[in-house]
Structure formats: structure tokens, C-alpha cells
CSV table of C-alpha atoms and ligand atoms in Angstrom, one decimal:
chain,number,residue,atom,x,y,z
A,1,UNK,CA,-5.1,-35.3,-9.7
A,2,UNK,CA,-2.5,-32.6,-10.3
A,3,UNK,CA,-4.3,-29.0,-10.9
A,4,UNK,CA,-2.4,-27.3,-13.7
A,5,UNK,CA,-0.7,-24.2,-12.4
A,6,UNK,CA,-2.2,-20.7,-12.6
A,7,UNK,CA,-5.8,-22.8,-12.1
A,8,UNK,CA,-8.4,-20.6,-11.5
A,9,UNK,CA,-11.7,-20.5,-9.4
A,10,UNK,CA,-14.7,-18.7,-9.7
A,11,UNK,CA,-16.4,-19.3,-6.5
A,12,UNK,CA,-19.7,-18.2,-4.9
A,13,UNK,CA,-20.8,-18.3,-1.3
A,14,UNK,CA,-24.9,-17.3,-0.2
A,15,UNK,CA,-25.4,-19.7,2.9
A,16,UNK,CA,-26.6,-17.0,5.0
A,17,UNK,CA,-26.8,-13.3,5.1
A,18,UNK,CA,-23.3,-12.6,3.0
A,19,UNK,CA,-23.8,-12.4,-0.8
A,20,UNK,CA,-20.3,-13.3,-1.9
A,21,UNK,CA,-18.0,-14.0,-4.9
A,22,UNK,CA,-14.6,-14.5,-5.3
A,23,UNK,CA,-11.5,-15.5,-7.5
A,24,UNK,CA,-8.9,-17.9,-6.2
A,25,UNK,CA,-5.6,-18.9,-8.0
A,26,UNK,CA,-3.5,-22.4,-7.6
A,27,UNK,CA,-6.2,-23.4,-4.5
A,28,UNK,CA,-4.8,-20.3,-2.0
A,29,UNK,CA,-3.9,-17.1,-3.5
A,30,UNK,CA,-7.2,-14.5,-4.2
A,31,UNK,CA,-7.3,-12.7,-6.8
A,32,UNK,CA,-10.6,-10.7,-5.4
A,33,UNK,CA,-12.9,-11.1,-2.5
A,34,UNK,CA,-16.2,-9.2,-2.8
A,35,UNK,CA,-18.6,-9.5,0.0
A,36,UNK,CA,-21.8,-7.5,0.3
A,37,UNK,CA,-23.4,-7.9,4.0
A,38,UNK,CA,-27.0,-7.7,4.4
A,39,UNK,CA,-26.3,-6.9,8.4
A,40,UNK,CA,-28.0,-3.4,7.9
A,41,UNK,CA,-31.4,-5.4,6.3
A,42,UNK,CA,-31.5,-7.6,9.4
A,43,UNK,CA,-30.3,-6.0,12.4
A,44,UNK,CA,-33.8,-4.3,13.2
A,45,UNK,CA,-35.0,-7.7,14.2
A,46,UNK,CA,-31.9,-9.1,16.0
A,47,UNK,CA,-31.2,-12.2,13.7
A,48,UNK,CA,-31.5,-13.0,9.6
A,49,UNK,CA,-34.9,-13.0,8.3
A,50,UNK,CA,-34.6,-16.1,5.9
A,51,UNK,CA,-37.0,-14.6,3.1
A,52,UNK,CA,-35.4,-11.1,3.0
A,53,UNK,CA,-31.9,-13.0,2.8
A,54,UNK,CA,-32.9,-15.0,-0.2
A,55,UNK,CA,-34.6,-11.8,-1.9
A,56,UNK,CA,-31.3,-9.5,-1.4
A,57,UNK,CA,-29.3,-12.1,-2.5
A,58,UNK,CA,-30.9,-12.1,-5.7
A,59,UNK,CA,-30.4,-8.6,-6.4
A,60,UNK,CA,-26.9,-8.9,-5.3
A,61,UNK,CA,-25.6,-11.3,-7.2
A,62,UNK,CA,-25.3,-9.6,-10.7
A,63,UNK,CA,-22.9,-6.4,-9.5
A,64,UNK,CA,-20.9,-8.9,-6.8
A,65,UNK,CA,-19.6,-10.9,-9.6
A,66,UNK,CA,-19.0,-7.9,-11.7
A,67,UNK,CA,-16.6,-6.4,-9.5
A,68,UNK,CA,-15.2,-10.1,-8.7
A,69,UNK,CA,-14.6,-10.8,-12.6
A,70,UNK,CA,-13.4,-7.7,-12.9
A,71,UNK,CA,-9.5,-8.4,-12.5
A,72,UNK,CA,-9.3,-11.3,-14.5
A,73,UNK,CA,-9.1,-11.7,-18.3
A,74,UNK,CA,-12.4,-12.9,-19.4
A,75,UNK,CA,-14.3,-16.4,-18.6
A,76,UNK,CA,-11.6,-18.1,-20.5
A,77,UNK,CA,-9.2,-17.2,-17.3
A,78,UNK,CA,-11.3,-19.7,-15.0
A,79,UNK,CA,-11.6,-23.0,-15.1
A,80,UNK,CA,-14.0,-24.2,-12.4
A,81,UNK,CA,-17.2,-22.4,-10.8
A,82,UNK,CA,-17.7,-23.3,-7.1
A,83,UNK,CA,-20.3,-22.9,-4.8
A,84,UNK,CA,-21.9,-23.7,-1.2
A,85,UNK,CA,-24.5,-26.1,-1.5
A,86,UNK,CA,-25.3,-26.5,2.7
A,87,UNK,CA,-25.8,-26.1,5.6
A,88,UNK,CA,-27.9,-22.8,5.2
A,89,UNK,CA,-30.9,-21.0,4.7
A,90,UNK,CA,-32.2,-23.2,1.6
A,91,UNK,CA,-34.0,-19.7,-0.1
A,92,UNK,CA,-30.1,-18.3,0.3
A,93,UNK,CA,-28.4,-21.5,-0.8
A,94,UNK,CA,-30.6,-21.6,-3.6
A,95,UNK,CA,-29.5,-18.7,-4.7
A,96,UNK,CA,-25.9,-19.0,-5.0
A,97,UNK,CA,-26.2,-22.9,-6.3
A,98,UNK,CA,-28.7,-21.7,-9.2
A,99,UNK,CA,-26.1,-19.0,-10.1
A,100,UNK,CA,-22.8,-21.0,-9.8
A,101,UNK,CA,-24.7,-24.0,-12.1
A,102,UNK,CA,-26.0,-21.4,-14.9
A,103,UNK,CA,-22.7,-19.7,-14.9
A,104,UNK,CA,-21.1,-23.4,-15.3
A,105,UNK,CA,-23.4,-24.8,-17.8
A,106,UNK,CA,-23.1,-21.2,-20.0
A,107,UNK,CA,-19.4,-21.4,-19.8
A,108,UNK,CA,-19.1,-24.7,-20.3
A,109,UNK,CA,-17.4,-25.3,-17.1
A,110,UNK,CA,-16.7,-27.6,-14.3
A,111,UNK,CA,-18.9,-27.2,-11.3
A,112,UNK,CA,-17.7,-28.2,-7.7
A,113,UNK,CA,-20.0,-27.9,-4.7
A,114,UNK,CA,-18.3,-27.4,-1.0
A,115,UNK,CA,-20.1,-28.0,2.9
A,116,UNK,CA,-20.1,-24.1,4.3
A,117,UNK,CA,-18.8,-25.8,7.1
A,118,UNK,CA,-15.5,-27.5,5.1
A,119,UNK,CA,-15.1,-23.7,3.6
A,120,UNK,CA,-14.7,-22.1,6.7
A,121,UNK,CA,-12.0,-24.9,7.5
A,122,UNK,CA,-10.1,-24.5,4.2
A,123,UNK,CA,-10.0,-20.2,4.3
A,124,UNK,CA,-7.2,-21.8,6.9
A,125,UNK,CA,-4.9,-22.9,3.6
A,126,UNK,CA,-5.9,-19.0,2.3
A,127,UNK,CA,-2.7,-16.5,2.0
A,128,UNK,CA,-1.6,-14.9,5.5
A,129,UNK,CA,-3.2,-11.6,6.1
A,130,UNK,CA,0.4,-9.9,5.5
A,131,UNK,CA,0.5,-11.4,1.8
A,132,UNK,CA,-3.5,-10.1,1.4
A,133,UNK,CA,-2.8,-6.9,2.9
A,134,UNK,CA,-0.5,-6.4,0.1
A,135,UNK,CA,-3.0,-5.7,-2.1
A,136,UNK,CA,-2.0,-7.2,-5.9
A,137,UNK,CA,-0.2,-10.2,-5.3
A,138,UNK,CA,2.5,-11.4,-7.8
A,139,UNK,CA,1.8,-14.6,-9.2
A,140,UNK,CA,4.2,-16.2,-7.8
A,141,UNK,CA,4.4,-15.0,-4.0
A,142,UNK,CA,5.9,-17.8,-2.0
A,143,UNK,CA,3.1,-18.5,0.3
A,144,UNK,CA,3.6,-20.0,3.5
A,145,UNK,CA,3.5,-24.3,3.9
A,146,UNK,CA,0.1,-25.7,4.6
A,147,UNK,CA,-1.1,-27.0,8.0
A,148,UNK,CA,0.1,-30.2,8.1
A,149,UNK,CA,-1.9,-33.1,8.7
A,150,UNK,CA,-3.2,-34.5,11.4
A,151,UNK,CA,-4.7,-31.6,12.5
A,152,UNK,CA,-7.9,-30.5,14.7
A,153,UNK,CA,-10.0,-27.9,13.5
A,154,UNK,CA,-12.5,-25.8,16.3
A,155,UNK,CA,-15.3,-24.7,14.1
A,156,UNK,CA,-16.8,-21.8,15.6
A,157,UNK,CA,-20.1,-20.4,13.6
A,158,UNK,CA,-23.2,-18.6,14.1
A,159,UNK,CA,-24.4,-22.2,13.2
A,160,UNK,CA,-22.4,-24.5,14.4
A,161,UNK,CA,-19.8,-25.1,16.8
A,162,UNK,CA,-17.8,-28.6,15.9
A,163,UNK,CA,-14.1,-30.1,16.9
A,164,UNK,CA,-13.2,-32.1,14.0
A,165,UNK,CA,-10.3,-34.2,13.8
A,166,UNK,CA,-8.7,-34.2,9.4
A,167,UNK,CA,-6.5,-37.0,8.6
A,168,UNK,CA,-6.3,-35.7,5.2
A,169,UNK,CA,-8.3,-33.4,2.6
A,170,UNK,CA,-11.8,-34.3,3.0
A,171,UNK,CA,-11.1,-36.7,5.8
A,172,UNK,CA,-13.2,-35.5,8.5
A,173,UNK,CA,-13.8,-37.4,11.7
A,174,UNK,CA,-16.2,-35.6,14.1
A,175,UNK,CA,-14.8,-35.6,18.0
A,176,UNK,CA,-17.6,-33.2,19.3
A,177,UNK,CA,-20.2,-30.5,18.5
A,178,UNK,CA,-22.7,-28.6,20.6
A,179,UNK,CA,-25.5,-30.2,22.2
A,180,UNK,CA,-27.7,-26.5,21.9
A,181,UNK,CA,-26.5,-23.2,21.1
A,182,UNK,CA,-23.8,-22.7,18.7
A,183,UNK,CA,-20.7,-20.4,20.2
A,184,UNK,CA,-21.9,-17.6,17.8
A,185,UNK,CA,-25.2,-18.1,18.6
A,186,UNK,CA,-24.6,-18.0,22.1
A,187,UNK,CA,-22.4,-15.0,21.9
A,188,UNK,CA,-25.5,-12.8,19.4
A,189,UNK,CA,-28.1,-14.2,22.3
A,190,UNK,CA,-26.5,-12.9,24.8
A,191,UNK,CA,-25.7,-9.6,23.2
A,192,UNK,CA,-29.2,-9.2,23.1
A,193,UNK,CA,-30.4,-10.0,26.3
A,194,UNK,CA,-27.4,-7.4,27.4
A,195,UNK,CA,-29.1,-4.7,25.2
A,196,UNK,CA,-25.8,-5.1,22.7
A,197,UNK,CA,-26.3,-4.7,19.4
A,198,UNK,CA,-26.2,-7.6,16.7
A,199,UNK,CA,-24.4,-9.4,15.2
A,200,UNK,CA,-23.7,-10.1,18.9
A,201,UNK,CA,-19.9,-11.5,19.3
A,202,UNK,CA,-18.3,-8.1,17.9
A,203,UNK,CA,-20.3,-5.9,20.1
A,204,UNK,CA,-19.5,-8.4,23.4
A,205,UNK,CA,-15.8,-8.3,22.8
A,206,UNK,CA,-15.8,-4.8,21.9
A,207,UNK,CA,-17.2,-3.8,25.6
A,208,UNK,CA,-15.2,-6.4,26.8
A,209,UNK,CA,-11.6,-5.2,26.4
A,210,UNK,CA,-10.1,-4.5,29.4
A,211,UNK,CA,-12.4,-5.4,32.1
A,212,UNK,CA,-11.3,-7.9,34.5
A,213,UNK,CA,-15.2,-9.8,35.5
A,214,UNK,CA,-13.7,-9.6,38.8
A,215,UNK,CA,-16.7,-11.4,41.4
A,216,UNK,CA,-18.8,-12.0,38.4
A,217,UNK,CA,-18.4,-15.3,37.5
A,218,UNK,CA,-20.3,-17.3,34.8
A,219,UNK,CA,-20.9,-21.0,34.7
A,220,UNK,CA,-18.7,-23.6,32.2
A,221,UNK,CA,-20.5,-26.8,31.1
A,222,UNK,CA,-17.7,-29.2,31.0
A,223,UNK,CA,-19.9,-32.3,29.9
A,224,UNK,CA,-17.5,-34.7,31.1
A,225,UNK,CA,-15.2,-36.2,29.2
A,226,UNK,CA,-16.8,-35.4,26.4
A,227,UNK,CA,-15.9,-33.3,23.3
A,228,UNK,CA,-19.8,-31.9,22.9
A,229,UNK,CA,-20.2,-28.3,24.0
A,230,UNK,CA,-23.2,-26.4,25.6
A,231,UNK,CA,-23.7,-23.1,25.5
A,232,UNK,CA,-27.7,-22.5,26.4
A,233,UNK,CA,-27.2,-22.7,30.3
A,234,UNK,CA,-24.6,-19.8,29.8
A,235,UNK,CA,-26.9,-17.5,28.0
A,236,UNK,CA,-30.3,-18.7,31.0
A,237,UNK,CA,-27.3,-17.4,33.4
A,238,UNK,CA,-27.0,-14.7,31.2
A,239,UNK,CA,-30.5,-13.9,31.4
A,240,UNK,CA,-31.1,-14.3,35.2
A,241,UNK,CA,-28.3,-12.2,35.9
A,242,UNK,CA,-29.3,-9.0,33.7
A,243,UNK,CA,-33.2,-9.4,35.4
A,244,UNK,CA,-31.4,-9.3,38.8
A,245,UNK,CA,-28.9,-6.6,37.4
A,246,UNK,CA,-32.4,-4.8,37.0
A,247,UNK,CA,-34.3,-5.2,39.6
A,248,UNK,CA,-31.9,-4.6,42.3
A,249,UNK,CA,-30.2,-1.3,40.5
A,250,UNK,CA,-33.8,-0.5,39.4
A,251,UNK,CA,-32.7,1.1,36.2
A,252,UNK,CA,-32.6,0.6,32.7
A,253,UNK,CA,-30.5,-1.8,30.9
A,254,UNK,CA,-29.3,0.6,28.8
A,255,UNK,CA,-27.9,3.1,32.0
A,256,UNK,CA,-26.7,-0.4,33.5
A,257,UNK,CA,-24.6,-1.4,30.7
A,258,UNK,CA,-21.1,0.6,31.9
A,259,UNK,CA,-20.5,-1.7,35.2
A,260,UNK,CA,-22.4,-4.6,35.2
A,261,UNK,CA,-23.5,-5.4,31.6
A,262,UNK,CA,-19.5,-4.8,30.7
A,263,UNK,CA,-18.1,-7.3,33.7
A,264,UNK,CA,-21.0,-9.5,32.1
A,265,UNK,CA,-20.0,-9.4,28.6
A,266,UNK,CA,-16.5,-10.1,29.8
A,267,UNK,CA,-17.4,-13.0,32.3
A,268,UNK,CA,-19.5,-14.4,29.3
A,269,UNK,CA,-16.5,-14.4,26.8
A,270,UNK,CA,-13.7,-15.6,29.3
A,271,UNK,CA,-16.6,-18.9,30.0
A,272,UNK,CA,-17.0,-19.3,26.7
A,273,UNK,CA,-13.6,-19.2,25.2
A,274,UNK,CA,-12.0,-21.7,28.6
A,275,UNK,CA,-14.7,-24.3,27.3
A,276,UNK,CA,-13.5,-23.9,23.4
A,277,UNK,CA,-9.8,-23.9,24.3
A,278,UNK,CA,-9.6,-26.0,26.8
A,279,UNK,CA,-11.3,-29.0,24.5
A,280,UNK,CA,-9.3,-28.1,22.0
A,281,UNK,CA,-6.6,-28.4,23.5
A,282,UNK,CA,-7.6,-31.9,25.1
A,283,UNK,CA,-8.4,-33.1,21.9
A,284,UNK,CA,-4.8,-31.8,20.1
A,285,UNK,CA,-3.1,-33.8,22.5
A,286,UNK,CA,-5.3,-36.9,22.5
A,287,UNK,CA,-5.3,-37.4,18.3
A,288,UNK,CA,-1.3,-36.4,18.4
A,289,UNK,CA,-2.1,-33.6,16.4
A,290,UNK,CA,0.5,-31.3,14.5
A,291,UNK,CA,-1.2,-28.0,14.7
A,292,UNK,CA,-5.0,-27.0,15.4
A,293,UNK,CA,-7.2,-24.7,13.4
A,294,UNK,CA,-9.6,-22.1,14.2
A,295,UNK,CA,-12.4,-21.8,11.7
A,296,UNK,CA,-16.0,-19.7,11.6
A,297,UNK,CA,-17.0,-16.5,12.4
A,298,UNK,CA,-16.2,-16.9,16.6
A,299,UNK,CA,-12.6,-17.2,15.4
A,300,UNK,CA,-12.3,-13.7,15.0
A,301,UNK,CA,-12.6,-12.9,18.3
A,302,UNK,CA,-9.5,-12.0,20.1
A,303,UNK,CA,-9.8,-13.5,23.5
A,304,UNK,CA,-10.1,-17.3,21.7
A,305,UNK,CA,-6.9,-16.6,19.6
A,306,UNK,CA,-5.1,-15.4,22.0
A,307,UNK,CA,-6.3,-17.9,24.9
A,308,UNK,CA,-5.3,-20.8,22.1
A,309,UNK,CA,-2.5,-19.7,21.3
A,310,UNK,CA,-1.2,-19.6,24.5
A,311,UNK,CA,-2.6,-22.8,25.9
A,312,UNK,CA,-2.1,-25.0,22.8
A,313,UNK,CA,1.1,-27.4,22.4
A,314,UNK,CA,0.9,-27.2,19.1
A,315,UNK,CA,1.2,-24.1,16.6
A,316,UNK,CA,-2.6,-22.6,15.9
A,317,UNK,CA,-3.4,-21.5,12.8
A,318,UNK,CA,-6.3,-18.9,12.1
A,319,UNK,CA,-7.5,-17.2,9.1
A,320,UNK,CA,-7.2,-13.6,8.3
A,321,UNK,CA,-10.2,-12.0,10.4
A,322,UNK,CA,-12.1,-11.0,7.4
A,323,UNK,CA,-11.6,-14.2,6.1
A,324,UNK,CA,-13.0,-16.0,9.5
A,325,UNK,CA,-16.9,-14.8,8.6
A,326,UNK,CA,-18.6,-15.9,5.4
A,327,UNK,CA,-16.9,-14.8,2.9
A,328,UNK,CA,-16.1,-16.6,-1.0
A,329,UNK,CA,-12.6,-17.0,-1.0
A,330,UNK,CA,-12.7,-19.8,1.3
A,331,UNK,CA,-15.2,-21.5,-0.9
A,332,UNK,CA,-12.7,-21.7,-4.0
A,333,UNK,CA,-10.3,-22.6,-1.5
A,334,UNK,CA,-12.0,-25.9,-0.4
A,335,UNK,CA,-13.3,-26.3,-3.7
A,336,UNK,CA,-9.7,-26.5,-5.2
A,337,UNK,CA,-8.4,-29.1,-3.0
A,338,UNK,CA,-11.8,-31.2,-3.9
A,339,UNK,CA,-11.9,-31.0,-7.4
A,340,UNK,CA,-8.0,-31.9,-7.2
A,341,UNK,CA,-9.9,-35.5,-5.6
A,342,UNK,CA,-12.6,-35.9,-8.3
A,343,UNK,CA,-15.3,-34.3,-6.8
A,344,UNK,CA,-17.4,-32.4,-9.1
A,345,UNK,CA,-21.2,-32.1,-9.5
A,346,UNK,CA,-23.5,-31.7,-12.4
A,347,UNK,CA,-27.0,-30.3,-13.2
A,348,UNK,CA,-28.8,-32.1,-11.0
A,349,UNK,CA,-26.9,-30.3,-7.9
A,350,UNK,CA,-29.5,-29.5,-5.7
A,351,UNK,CA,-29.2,-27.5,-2.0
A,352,UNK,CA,-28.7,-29.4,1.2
A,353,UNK,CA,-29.8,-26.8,3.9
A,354,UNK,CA,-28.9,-29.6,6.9
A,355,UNK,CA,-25.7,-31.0,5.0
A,356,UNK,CA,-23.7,-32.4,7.4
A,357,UNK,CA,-19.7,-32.5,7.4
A,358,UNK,CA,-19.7,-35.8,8.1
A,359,UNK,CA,-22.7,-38.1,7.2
B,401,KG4,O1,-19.3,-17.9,10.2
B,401,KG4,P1,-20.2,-16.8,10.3
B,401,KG4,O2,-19.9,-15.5,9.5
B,401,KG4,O3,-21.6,-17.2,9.8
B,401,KG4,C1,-22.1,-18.5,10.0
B,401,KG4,O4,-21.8,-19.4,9.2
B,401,KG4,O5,-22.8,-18.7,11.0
B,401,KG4,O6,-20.4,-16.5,11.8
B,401,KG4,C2,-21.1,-15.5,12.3
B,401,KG4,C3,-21.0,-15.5,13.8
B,401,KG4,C4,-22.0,-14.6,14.5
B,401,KG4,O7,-22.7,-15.3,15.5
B,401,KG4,C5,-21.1,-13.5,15.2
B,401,KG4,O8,-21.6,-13.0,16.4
B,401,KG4,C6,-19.8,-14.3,15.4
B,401,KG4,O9,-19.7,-15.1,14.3
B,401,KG4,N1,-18.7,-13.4,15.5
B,401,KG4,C7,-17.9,-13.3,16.6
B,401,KG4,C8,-17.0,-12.3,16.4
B,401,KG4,N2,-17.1,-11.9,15.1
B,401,KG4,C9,-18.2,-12.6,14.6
B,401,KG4,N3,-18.1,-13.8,17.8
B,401,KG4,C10,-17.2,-13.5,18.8
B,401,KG4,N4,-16.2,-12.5,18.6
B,401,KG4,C11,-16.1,-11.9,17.4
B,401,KG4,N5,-15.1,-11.0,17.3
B,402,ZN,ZN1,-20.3,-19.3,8.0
């Protein structure tokens, strides 16, 4: 089905710790983008706390869609409400799916449930950061083509790590995940057991910059031929080698960090990102694919761009990094292209906390 132009989304996003709400125009161009991060509630205990996540999402919720209304015209400028429905924290999901149904049903709306996972694929069809960074965007900005299909996506979350091969919108065929840790995971475990702060894949490529790991080398679990990842012998390396680090320097982590927690860090990132890329890459070249996507909060991290981008025979495609962590927008993104193939959901939408992207 043919959207009408100027259609408009109303989109909400609670999976995890980001209480978010956003407006999205003809599928790719945002209108606003509010996201209000609960890092501060949770950083004291080094990971989200699943009950204070559902509770400040709550109180959230009413002044984040004020201030993402605020630039339109009213309710009668959006025609669909959108939401994540899974994978997530079902207390957060909750949230964000009872909101996004009573707005619909009050309104008198459509209402179109996305995977988070699908979302973070689709903030790849989002306007380029150079069009966003623009601030108010005329209506009709010429926005770049869309990644053409086939395509391989690397999905790259504090949840999940996945290469997924689209043959179309909403055609997902699943070539590999992780068999463990997901790359965000890894990369906020091993912060910690560094002393780093969290969330941990900021604070490791922060530190990182620069330093050449030199005779500090970290393992890479290839897994054969296979497309699965594994990223929990890493961190146990990670974790013998601080203890060691410890004991032989005989000082604290903290006064260790400068030399050997920093060619750690480094030696961490460059193991992780040669696994992501270089099965990425494998897998572009065995589906024929005509460009590859990063997706998820890991794809904000320089070191993977950049490694991609120069190892992939194909053009990469990433999203803005502020739209690579959870965020709205790229829920009325995937939402748009969706609805446009039927989907839509009615009252009885209920939250999928281990929805899967492909069943
Ligand atoms: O997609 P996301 O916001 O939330 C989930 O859906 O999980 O991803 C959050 C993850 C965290 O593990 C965080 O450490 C990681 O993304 N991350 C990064 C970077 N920025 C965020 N990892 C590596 N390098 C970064 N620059
Ligand atoms: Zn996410």
C-alpha cells in the first residue's frame, strides 16, 4: 500500500532504559526526537535495574511526548501511533505499549507495533546526520536513496548481536547471532572488570584512542565457518589479565588504568571489531549483497565504522550516532515501511519481552 504523502508517525520506544518519543514524516524525515536516559538512575549498580526502569518510564512519559508533539499541529497531524512491543524488559515494554495503544484508541488511530531489533535496522533509512544536523528540515529536502536490497545488516546491541541477511522490508533471514555475550554486553562487562565506567563501550573506546595494544594481544573466537559470534571468552581473558595486571604491579586498578588497563581496552576493541567485520564482510560477499548495514548501540563506535568501511566491498551504511542507541525515531521509521505492508495491531497488543526477529 501507497502511504499518502506528508504521513505522519507518532512513535514511542521504552524497551530498555531510554524513555523515548518521536515524530517521523513520509517513513524517514523526523520531525522531533526526544530521548530522556535513565543512565544516571542506573549507573551506581553497573547495569539497568528492570523495576526502577519500568517506574521512570512511567513518570517520563507524559513531558517526553509533550515536547515530541510539540512541533506538530495537533493530533489531527498524525496518522499512526507506533510502538516497540519486544525484545525488552517486559515492566519497560509495558510501558510504552500501554501508552502507544491508549493514545491510539483516544485518537482514534491506527496502531503499528515494531521488533526493537527491526528498529534499530530501519534508523538506517533515517535522514543523514548532515540533513538532521540542520535542524528544521523543509518538507521537502531531497533525502538520500535507500539501501538497496539485498543487503546484510550487523546488529550490534547491548542485547543482541545478529547478522541478518533482508531480501526485502520485513524479509529477514537470520545468518548468525551470538552464542553468549552480546558485543555491547561484552564491551559494558569488560568496562567493568577494567574499573571503566558504564555504559561500558563509550568509556572503552574513549581510553582507547590512540593506543597501539602493542604485545597485548586478546583472543578472537572465530567459530568456524560459522556466522555465530562469541564474546564471553574475551571478557574471562579480560578478567584473567586485569587479576594478573594486579598482582604482579601490586597496585590498584584504578592507578593501573594509564598503561595496561588502556592497551587492554584497546586490544579488547580491535578483537572485538576483527570478529564483527570480518563476518560481515564474509557474509556480504557470500549473499551478493549490495551494501551492509550497521545497526544497535555498538555501531557507534568508531573503530567498527571505520574497520567496515574499509574492509567491506560494498558501501556501509550507518545511522547517525545518536540515532545508533535506543532512540524513537527509528521506531516510526520501521513502523512506516510496515504499516505501508498491512501490519497493524489492535487492542489486544500485548508485550513480547523474547520477540524474536525471525520466528
Ligand atoms: O542499542 P542500545 O542503545 O541498547 C540495546 O538495545 O541494547 O545499545 C547499548 C549498548 C551498550 O552495551 C553500550 O555499551 C554500547 O551499546 N555502545 C557502544 C558505544 N556506544 C554505545 N559500544 C561500543 N562503542 C561505542 N561507542
Ligand atoms: Zn536497542
Amino acid at each position: 500500500m501507497k502511504l499518502k504523502p506528508g504521513f505522519t508517525i507518532l512513535a514511542l520506544e521504552t524497551s530498555c532504559d531510554e524513555t523515548a518519543a518521536a515524530v517521523i514524516r513520509d517513513g524517514r524525515q523526523i520531525v522531533s526526537n526526544v530521548v530522556a536516559s535513565q543512565m544516571h538512575l542506573h549507573e551506581r549498580y553497573g547495569g539497568v535495574v528492570p523495576e526502577l526502569a519500568s517506574r521512570e518510564h512511567i513518570t517520563s512519559m507524559a513531558p517526553v511526548l509533550k515536547e515530541a508533539i510539540a512541533p506538530i499541529n495537533g493530533w489531527d497531524a498524525i496518522d499512526a501511533v507506533a510502538c516497540t512491543y519486544g525484545p525488552g524488559l517486559p515492566g519497560a515494554l509495558l510501558a510504552g505499549v500501554n501508552a502507544a495503544k491508549a493514545l491510539a484508541w483516544a485518537q482514534n488511530k491506527p496502531l503499528v507495533a515494531v521488533n526493537h531489533l527491526e528498529a534499530h535496522i530501519y534508523a538506517n533509512w533515517l535522514m543523514p546526520e548532515t540533513l538532521a544536523a540542520a535542524g528544521e528540515v523543509p518538507t521537502d529536502a531531497v533525502l538520500p536513496p535507500e539501501p538497496p536490497f539485498p543487503l546484510v545488516c550487523l546488529i550490534v546491541s547491548g542485547g543482541h548481536t545478529a547478522l541478518v541477511l533482508l531480501r526485502d522490508h520485513g524479509d529477514y533471514q537470520l545468518l548468525g547471532q551470538t552464542r553468549d555475550d552480546a558485543a555491547g554486553e561484552a564491551f559494558d562487562k569488560a568496562a567493568r572488570i577494567m574499573g571503566l565506567g558504564y555504559p561500558g563501550g563509550p568509556q572503552i573506546q574513549k581510553i582507547a584512542v590512540g593506543v597501539d595494544p602493542g604485545d597485548v594481544k586478546v583472543p578472537r573466537a572465530w567459530l568456524g565457518e560459522s556466522y555465530d559470534f562469541s564474546f564471553s571468552g574475551v571478557k574471562t581473558h579480560i578478567l584473567h589479565e586485569v587479576q594478573r595486571a594486579k598482582v604482579t604491579l601490586d597496585i590498584s586498578l584504578a592507578e593501573a588504568q594509564p598503561e595496561v588497563v588502556r592497551k587492554l581496552a584497546a586490544a579488547f576493541q580491535e578483537s572485538v571489531v576483527d570478529v564483527l567485520v570480518t563476518k560481515t564482510v564474509n557474509a556480504a560477499r557470500e549473499v551478493d549483497a549490495r551494501c551492509v548495514l550497521l545497526a544497535g548501540g555498538v555501531a557507534a563506535n568508531a573503530a567498527l565504522r571505520d574497520t567496515l568501511i574499509a574492509r567491506s566491498p560494498v558501501p556501509v551504511h550507518s545511522p547517525p550516532i545518536w540515532l545508533c542507541t535506543d532512540n524513537a525515531a527509528m521506531v516510526g521509521t520501521a513502523a512506516y515501511f510496515r504499516f505501508a505492508q498491512g501490519v497493524q495491531h489492535d487492542w489486544s497488543l500485548g508485550v513480547k519481552p523474547n520477540l524474536k526477529l525471525v520466528p
